[in-house]
Structure formats: C-alpha cells, structure tokens
Amino acid sequence: MEIYLSSETEGRAGSLLLPIRNMVDSLLDDIRKNEYGSALTSVGVFAIIMKEEMYDSGGYCERQYYSKVRKEADIRLRLNYKSFCNAEAEKRVELYKQHVSRALEIAANKAKIADPEFQRDKLVYDVRQAFGLTEKEEKVKNKSTVIYLAGETEEGAVKCFREVMQVVDPMLDEIRARSYGNALRELGIFAVIMKESSYEESCWKEKRYYSATKMTAEVRLRINYRNFVFAKPENQINMYKELITRAFEIAVERIQKIDKQFCGEELLCDVNKALGAVKRNLYWV
C-alpha cells in the first residue's frame, strides 16, 4: 500500500516538522509492504500546521476524501500550531505520530465501509505498533474511554460541521478521562450530513454497532442536510449535541443488554452535564 506524508505549514512549524516527518515516514516502511485489502491502495496524509488567523478566511480546510473507484484516500487534518511548536521535542514527535495514526485510521474506516472484507483493525493496529503507541494505550485503556467524533459531509455542510465539531468535541474530554466499565473501551460517533440524493448510495446508511468482544461501539446517524446548513450556528450546535446524546443512548442500550454492570446511567448523566441543555427532535431526517 502506498502511503505518502506531506504538510502545509508556516513559520517555525515547517523546520520543526521536517526531521520528525522523515523519521515517522521511515517507520511506515513495513506497513507499505503489507496488503490489507483491495479497497485501499494509496493514502496521502497531510498535516496542516498554521496559525489560527490563517483559518479565519476559510483556508487550509481539513479534508477526509476517499474514492471507492480509485481506491485511494486523501486525509488532511490540522495540528494546533502553538501546541506543536511549543512542545518539548519528544512530545512533538508523539503529536505527529498520533496525527498520522488518526489520519490512517480515518482512511481505513472509509475503506471498511466500502468493502467489509478490508482489514481495518489490522492496519490500525500495525500503525500504532510501528509508532510505539500501543504500549501507551495499554497503560491508560483501563482508566479511560476513547471517544472520537467524525462526520460524512458534502458541500455546504463541510465547513459548518467542522466549526461545530471544534466547539463540541472538547466538551467530552472529561468523559474520555473516565471509565464506565470494561464493556466499552472505544466509541465512534459519526454524523452523516448528505443531500437526499446521496442516500441512494448504500455506504451512507445509519449504523448502530457494538462488539462485546472488542468492547467497541460505532454509531452513525443522519442530520437533515437542509435543516443543518441553513440553521443558525447555535441551532447547528444543538443538532449535533442531540445527535451525540442519542448516539450515547443507543450505545448504552446495546451494552447493557450484555453487561448489566456497565455504568450506563452514570455515563448518560455525565454526557448531559457535559453538553448542557439539549433541545430534542431537531436533527432527524
């Protein structure tokens, strides 16, 4: 599998990133030799490390692109300029490793949707193993819950959703720092905000998945495209909060059918506190 690393940087970030990128790139050599399935043959990972004011004009957007036909992905994610430049050397390397790992995981998730036979878990594990991230994850996994938010969006929803997620995502940090039982180690919540015509493609279906073996859950829910794009910013935030709340409720319901000891009510209570008052019935398609 082809993997190439690139970046868009300014100021000190460019000179600081270059040796780190070269080192991390070499760690991917064994991954490049492996085959994880025909759904993904090429991935480009771009780190965007710009000062905040550069984003104000709408430039340097994040991108999570996957082509089922070409079997390639182009993942562009931002890295906080100050956090990266002001970090100690060792921490800076870790930040970039996590950045690349997350980008490859996003690409793997999209390939898995396109082809259920794609070895998503193996690719993600091999990357983390190559970067030395698995040992650190092992130390904290019993004391925390991995929660990641993502979206499948198009056209007018792309920028709106990115801005909303930047507001809402940090609200879940305290929940991430806690464990509510061994039945849930990782939860992925995906907002699908596509035009009605796009839903004719099977890959945009809603999903409610839980694996007791892997202790992971994945919930994908739709937000009405027009309602979201043309809503006021505060209502867009509320729609997304409602979707997240509903996703947690779905995950808890499925987990508690298998593990009665799971602290689901406590988790939902913490989610409600973290997100604040959430109006209901705004986001449904």
Short mmCIF file of C-alpha atoms in Angstrom, two decimals:
data_model
loop_
_atom_site.label_atom_id
_atom_site.label_comp_id
_atom_site.label_asym_id
_atom_site.label_seq_id
_atom_site.Cartn_x
_atom_site.Cartn_y
_atom_site.Cartn_z
CA MET A 1 0.00 0.00 0.00
CA GLU A 2 1.30 3.43 -0.92
CA ILE A 3 1.49 5.95 1.94
CA TYR A 4 2.90 9.42 1.47
CA LEU A 5 3.24 12.16 4.06
CA SER A 6 3.11 15.85 3.30
CA SER A 7 2.22 19.10 5.02
CA GLU A 8 1.11 22.72 4.79
CA THR A 9 2.97 24.77 7.39
CA GLU A 10 4.17 28.26 8.22
CA GLY A 11 6.74 29.84 10.49
CA ARG A 12 8.71 27.54 12.78
CA ALA A 13 6.39 24.62 12.16
CA GLY A 14 7.99 23.73 8.83
CA SER A 15 11.56 23.35 10.10
CA LEU A 16 10.38 21.58 13.26
CA LEU A 17 8.23 19.11 11.36
CA LEU A 18 10.66 18.12 8.60
CA PRO A 19 13.01 15.83 10.61
CA ILE A 20 10.05 14.36 12.50
CA ARG A 21 8.18 13.63 9.29
CA ASN A 22 11.23 11.92 7.79
CA MET A 23 11.62 9.75 10.88
CA VAL A 24 7.92 8.82 11.05
CA ASP A 25 7.86 8.16 7.32
CA SER A 26 10.58 5.52 7.71
CA LEU A 27 8.53 3.79 10.42
CA LEU A 28 5.82 3.13 7.83
CA ASP A 29 8.05 1.09 5.50
CA ASP A 30 6.80 -2.27 6.79
CA ILE A 31 3.19 -1.08 6.53
CA ARG A 32 3.78 -0.19 2.88
CA LYS A 33 4.86 -3.78 2.18
CA ASN A 34 1.62 -5.22 3.55
CA GLU A 35 -1.72 -5.74 1.84
CA TYR A 36 -4.86 -5.02 3.85
CA GLY A 37 -7.39 -5.37 1.07
CA SER A 38 -8.10 -4.05 -2.39
CA ALA A 39 -10.34 -1.22 -1.13
CA LEU A 40 -7.36 0.98 -0.24
CA THR A 41 -4.14 1.07 -2.23
CA SER A 42 -2.95 4.65 -1.70
CA VAL A 43 -3.21 7.15 1.18
CA GLY A 44 -1.98 10.71 1.35
CA VAL A 45 -1.65 12.21 4.83
CA PHE A 46 -1.33 15.99 5.07
CA ALA A 47 -0.56 17.84 8.30
CA ILE A 48 -1.91 21.40 8.35
CA ILE A 49 0.01 23.44 10.92
CA MET A 50 -0.91 27.08 10.53
CA LYS A 51 -1.52 29.95 12.92
CA GLU A 52 -5.16 30.37 13.93
CA GLU A 53 -5.66 33.59 11.96
CA MET A 54 -4.90 31.71 8.74
CA TYR A 55 -8.06 29.66 9.26
CA ASP A 56 -10.34 32.67 9.72
CA SER A 57 -10.68 33.27 5.99
CA GLY A 58 -11.78 29.68 5.45
CA GLY A 59 -8.49 28.48 4.01
CA TYR A 60 -6.47 25.36 4.79
CA CYS A 61 -9.58 23.24 5.32
CA GLU A 62 -9.45 19.73 6.67
CA ARG A 63 -10.37 17.02 4.21
CA GLN A 64 -11.37 13.39 4.53
CA TYR A 65 -11.62 12.16 0.95
CA TYR A 66 -11.94 8.57 -0.22
CA SER A 67 -12.55 7.28 -3.74
CA LYS A 68 -14.11 3.84 -3.96
CA VAL A 69 -13.32 3.73 -7.68
CA ARG A 70 -9.67 4.75 -7.42
CA LYS A 71 -9.23 3.02 -4.05
CA GLU A 72 -7.32 5.96 -2.65
CA ALA A 73 -7.69 8.40 0.23
CA ASP A 74 -6.56 11.97 0.83
CA ILE A 75 -6.71 12.92 4.51
CA ARG A 76 -5.84 16.47 5.60
CA LEU A 77 -6.04 17.25 9.30
CA ARG A 78 -5.00 20.25 11.33
CA LEU A 79 -2.42 20.21 14.09
CA ASN A 80 -2.57 23.06 16.58
CA TYR A 81 0.29 25.45 15.75
CA LYS A 82 1.06 26.58 19.30
CA SER A 83 0.77 23.10 20.81
CA PHE A 84 3.14 21.68 18.22
CA CYS A 85 5.73 24.47 18.16
CA ASN A 86 5.84 24.97 21.93
CA ALA A 87 6.01 21.27 22.84
CA GLU A 88 9.16 19.51 24.01
CA ALA A 89 10.94 17.57 21.27
CA GLU A 90 9.68 14.16 22.43
CA LYS A 91 6.11 15.39 22.78
CA ARG A 92 6.27 16.95 19.31
CA VAL A 93 7.15 13.57 17.82
CA GLU A 94 4.27 11.95 19.68
CA LEU A 95 1.82 14.61 18.45
CA TYR A 96 2.78 13.93 14.85
CA LYS A 97 2.65 10.15 15.29
CA GLN A 98 -0.86 10.47 16.70
CA HIS A 99 -1.79 12.77 13.83
CA VAL A 100 -0.64 10.29 11.18
CA SER A 101 -2.18 7.36 13.05
CA ARG A 102 -5.54 9.14 13.22
CA ALA A 103 -5.43 10.03 9.52
CA LEU A 104 -4.70 6.43 8.51
CA GLU A 105 -7.49 5.25 10.81
CA ILE A 106 -9.94 7.58 9.05
CA ALA A 107 -8.84 6.21 5.68
CA ALA A 108 -9.18 2.65 6.98
CA ASN A 109 -12.69 3.36 8.30
CA LYS A 110 -13.79 4.61 4.88
CA ALA A 111 -12.26 1.60 3.13
CA LYS A 112 -14.03 -0.72 5.56
CA ILE A 113 -17.37 0.91 4.71
CA ALA A 114 -16.71 0.37 1.00
CA ASP A 115 -15.50 -3.21 1.48
CA PRO A 116 -16.39 -5.18 4.64
CA GLU A 117 -13.50 -7.53 3.87
CA PHE A 118 -10.93 -4.77 4.25
CA GLN A 119 -8.61 -5.46 7.23
CA ARG A 120 -9.24 -2.19 9.01
CA ASP A 121 -8.35 -3.38 12.52
CA LYS A 122 -5.07 -4.93 11.39
CA LEU A 123 -3.98 -1.77 9.59
CA VAL A 124 -4.80 0.44 12.58
CA TYR A 125 -3.02 -1.93 14.97
CA ASP A 126 0.07 -2.24 12.75
CA VAL A 127 0.41 1.53 12.50
CA ARG A 128 0.09 2.03 16.26
CA GLN A 129 2.55 -0.79 16.83
CA ALA A 130 5.03 0.74 14.39
CA PHE A 131 4.74 4.09 16.15
CA GLY A 132 5.04 2.62 19.64
CA LEU A 133 1.60 3.89 20.59
CA THR A 134 0.07 0.57 21.65
CA GLU A 135 2.12 0.32 24.86
CA LYS A 136 0.98 3.76 25.97
CA GLU A 137 -2.62 2.95 25.09
CA GLU A 138 -2.39 -0.27 27.12
CA LYS A 139 -1.40 1.70 30.21
CA VAL A 140 -4.37 4.05 30.05
CA LYS A 141 -7.13 1.96 28.50
CA ASN A 142 -8.44 0.70 31.85
CA LYS A 143 -8.76 4.26 33.10
CA SER A 144 -10.27 5.96 30.09
CA THR A 145 -12.78 5.71 27.27
CA VAL A 146 -11.73 6.50 23.72
CA ILE A 147 -14.42 8.68 22.12
CA TYR A 148 -13.90 10.00 18.63
CA LEU A 149 -16.23 12.19 16.62
CA ALA A 150 -16.30 12.30 12.84
CA GLY A 151 -18.60 13.22 10.00
CA GLU A 152 -19.52 12.32 6.45
CA THR A 153 -20.47 15.63 4.85
CA GLU A 154 -20.66 17.35 1.50
CA GLU A 155 -20.77 20.84 0.01
CA GLY A 156 -22.31 23.43 2.36
CA ALA A 157 -22.24 21.11 5.36
CA VAL A 158 -18.45 20.61 5.33
CA LYS A 159 -17.37 23.94 6.79
CA CYS A 160 -20.39 24.24 9.11
CA PHE A 161 -19.81 20.80 10.58
CA ARG A 162 -16.10 21.37 11.09
CA GLU A 163 -16.79 24.55 13.05
CA VAL A 164 -19.49 22.87 15.14
CA MET A 165 -17.31 19.86 15.93
CA GLN A 166 -14.48 22.12 17.10
CA VAL A 167 -16.89 23.59 19.65
CA VAL A 168 -18.49 20.35 20.83
CA ASP A 169 -15.59 17.87 20.81
CA PRO A 170 -13.70 19.38 23.81
CA MET A 171 -16.88 19.12 25.90
CA LEU A 172 -16.37 15.35 26.04
CA ASP A 173 -12.80 15.43 27.37
CA GLU A 174 -13.77 14.75 30.99
CA ILE A 175 -15.82 11.75 29.88
CA ARG A 176 -12.85 10.47 27.87
CA ALA A 177 -10.76 10.59 31.04
CA ARG A 178 -13.11 8.18 32.84
CA SER A 179 -14.05 4.53 32.57
CA TYR A 180 -17.63 3.34 32.99
CA GLY A 181 -16.85 -0.35 32.86
CA ASN A 182 -14.85 -2.86 30.86
CA ALA A 183 -17.66 -3.29 28.33
CA LEU A 184 -16.76 -0.07 26.50
CA ARG A 185 -13.24 0.95 25.60
CA GLU A 186 -13.93 2.86 22.39
CA LEU A 187 -16.94 4.67 20.89
CA GLY A 188 -17.06 6.26 17.46
CA ILE A 189 -19.87 8.70 16.69
CA PHE A 190 -20.40 9.71 13.06
CA ALA A 191 -22.72 12.44 11.80
CA VAL A 192 -23.90 11.83 8.24
CA ILE A 193 -24.96 15.12 6.63
CA MET A 194 -25.59 14.49 2.96
CA LYS A 195 -28.15 15.62 0.40
CA GLU A 196 -31.14 13.33 -0.09
CA SER A 197 -29.84 12.15 -3.45
CA SER A 198 -26.63 10.90 -1.83
CA TYR A 199 -28.51 8.49 0.44
CA GLU A 200 -29.25 6.29 -2.55
CA GLU A 201 -25.70 5.02 -2.08
CA SER A 202 -25.66 2.22 0.49
CA CYS A 203 -22.46 3.50 2.12
CA TRP A 204 -24.33 6.40 3.77
CA LYS A 205 -26.64 4.19 5.81
CA GLU A 206 -27.12 4.75 9.52
CA LYS A 207 -25.37 2.24 11.73
CA ARG A 208 -25.75 1.01 15.31
CA TYR A 209 -22.91 -1.39 16.08
CA TYR A 210 -21.47 -2.86 19.27
CA SER A 211 -18.90 -5.62 19.70
CA ALA A 212 -18.71 -7.19 23.15
CA THR A 213 -15.51 -8.96 22.13
CA LYS A 214 -13.69 -5.81 21.03
CA MET A 215 -15.53 -3.63 23.59
CA THR A 216 -16.12 -1.05 20.88
CA ALA A 217 -19.21 0.70 19.58
CA GLU A 218 -19.88 2.70 16.43
CA VAL A 219 -23.00 4.77 15.85
CA ARG A 220 -23.75 6.62 12.61
CA LEU A 221 -26.78 8.89 12.48
CA ARG A 222 -28.08 11.29 9.87
CA ILE A 223 -28.72 15.01 10.23
CA ASN A 224 -31.08 16.62 7.73
CA TYR A 225 -28.83 18.46 5.27
CA ARG A 226 -31.05 21.48 4.63
CA ASN A 227 -32.05 21.88 8.27
CA PHE A 228 -28.40 21.86 9.30
CA VAL A 229 -26.88 24.03 6.57
CA PHE A 230 -29.49 26.79 6.81
CA ALA A 231 -29.76 26.81 10.61
CA LYS A 232 -28.26 29.44 12.87
CA PRO A 233 -24.90 28.44 14.40
CA GLU A 234 -26.44 27.87 17.85
CA ASN A 235 -29.03 25.53 16.34
CA GLN A 236 -26.36 23.67 14.37
CA ILE A 237 -24.51 23.10 17.63
CA ASN A 238 -27.71 21.91 19.30
CA MET A 239 -28.46 19.49 16.45
CA TYR A 240 -25.02 17.97 16.81
CA LYS A 241 -25.30 17.77 20.59
CA GLU A 242 -28.63 15.99 20.18
CA LEU A 243 -27.12 13.51 17.75
CA ILE A 244 -24.25 12.79 20.14
CA THR A 245 -26.64 12.34 23.06
CA ARG A 246 -28.75 9.93 21.01
CA ALA A 247 -25.65 8.01 19.93
CA PHE A 248 -24.59 7.54 23.56
CA GLU A 249 -28.11 6.35 24.43
CA ILE A 250 -28.00 3.78 21.62
CA ALA A 251 -24.57 2.53 22.68
CA VAL A 252 -25.57 2.26 26.35
CA GLU A 253 -28.77 0.39 25.48
CA ARG A 254 -26.87 -2.21 23.48
CA ILE A 255 -24.10 -2.60 26.04
CA GLN A 256 -26.46 -3.06 28.99
CA LYS A 257 -28.25 -5.90 27.23
CA ILE A 258 -24.97 -7.81 27.54
CA ASP A 259 -23.33 -6.32 30.64
CA LYS A 260 -25.68 -5.29 33.45
CA GLN A 261 -22.72 -3.96 35.46
CA PHE A 262 -21.90 -1.27 32.92
CA CYS A 263 -22.46 2.20 34.42
CA GLY A 264 -24.67 3.39 31.58
CA GLU A 265 -26.88 5.73 33.59
CA GLU A 266 -23.82 7.42 35.04
CA LEU A 267 -22.34 7.83 31.55
CA LEU A 268 -25.54 9.36 30.16
CA CYS A 269 -25.77 11.69 33.15
CA ASP A 270 -22.20 12.86 32.54
CA VAL A 271 -22.93 13.36 28.84
CA ASN A 272 -25.96 15.52 29.63
CA LYS A 273 -23.91 17.60 32.06
CA ALA A 274 -21.04 17.97 29.60
CA LEU A 275 -23.22 19.05 26.68
CA GLY A 276 -25.62 21.19 28.69
CA ALA A 277 -29.29 21.66 27.88
CA VAL A 278 -30.11 19.96 24.58
CA LYS A 279 -33.36 20.57 22.72
CA ARG A 280 -34.81 17.44 21.18
CA ASN A 281 -36.13 16.46 17.75
CA LEU A 282 -34.18 18.96 15.67
CA TYR A 283 -31.75 16.83 13.71
CA TRP A 284 -33.79 13.91 12.36
CA VAL A 285 -34.00 13.40 8.63
#
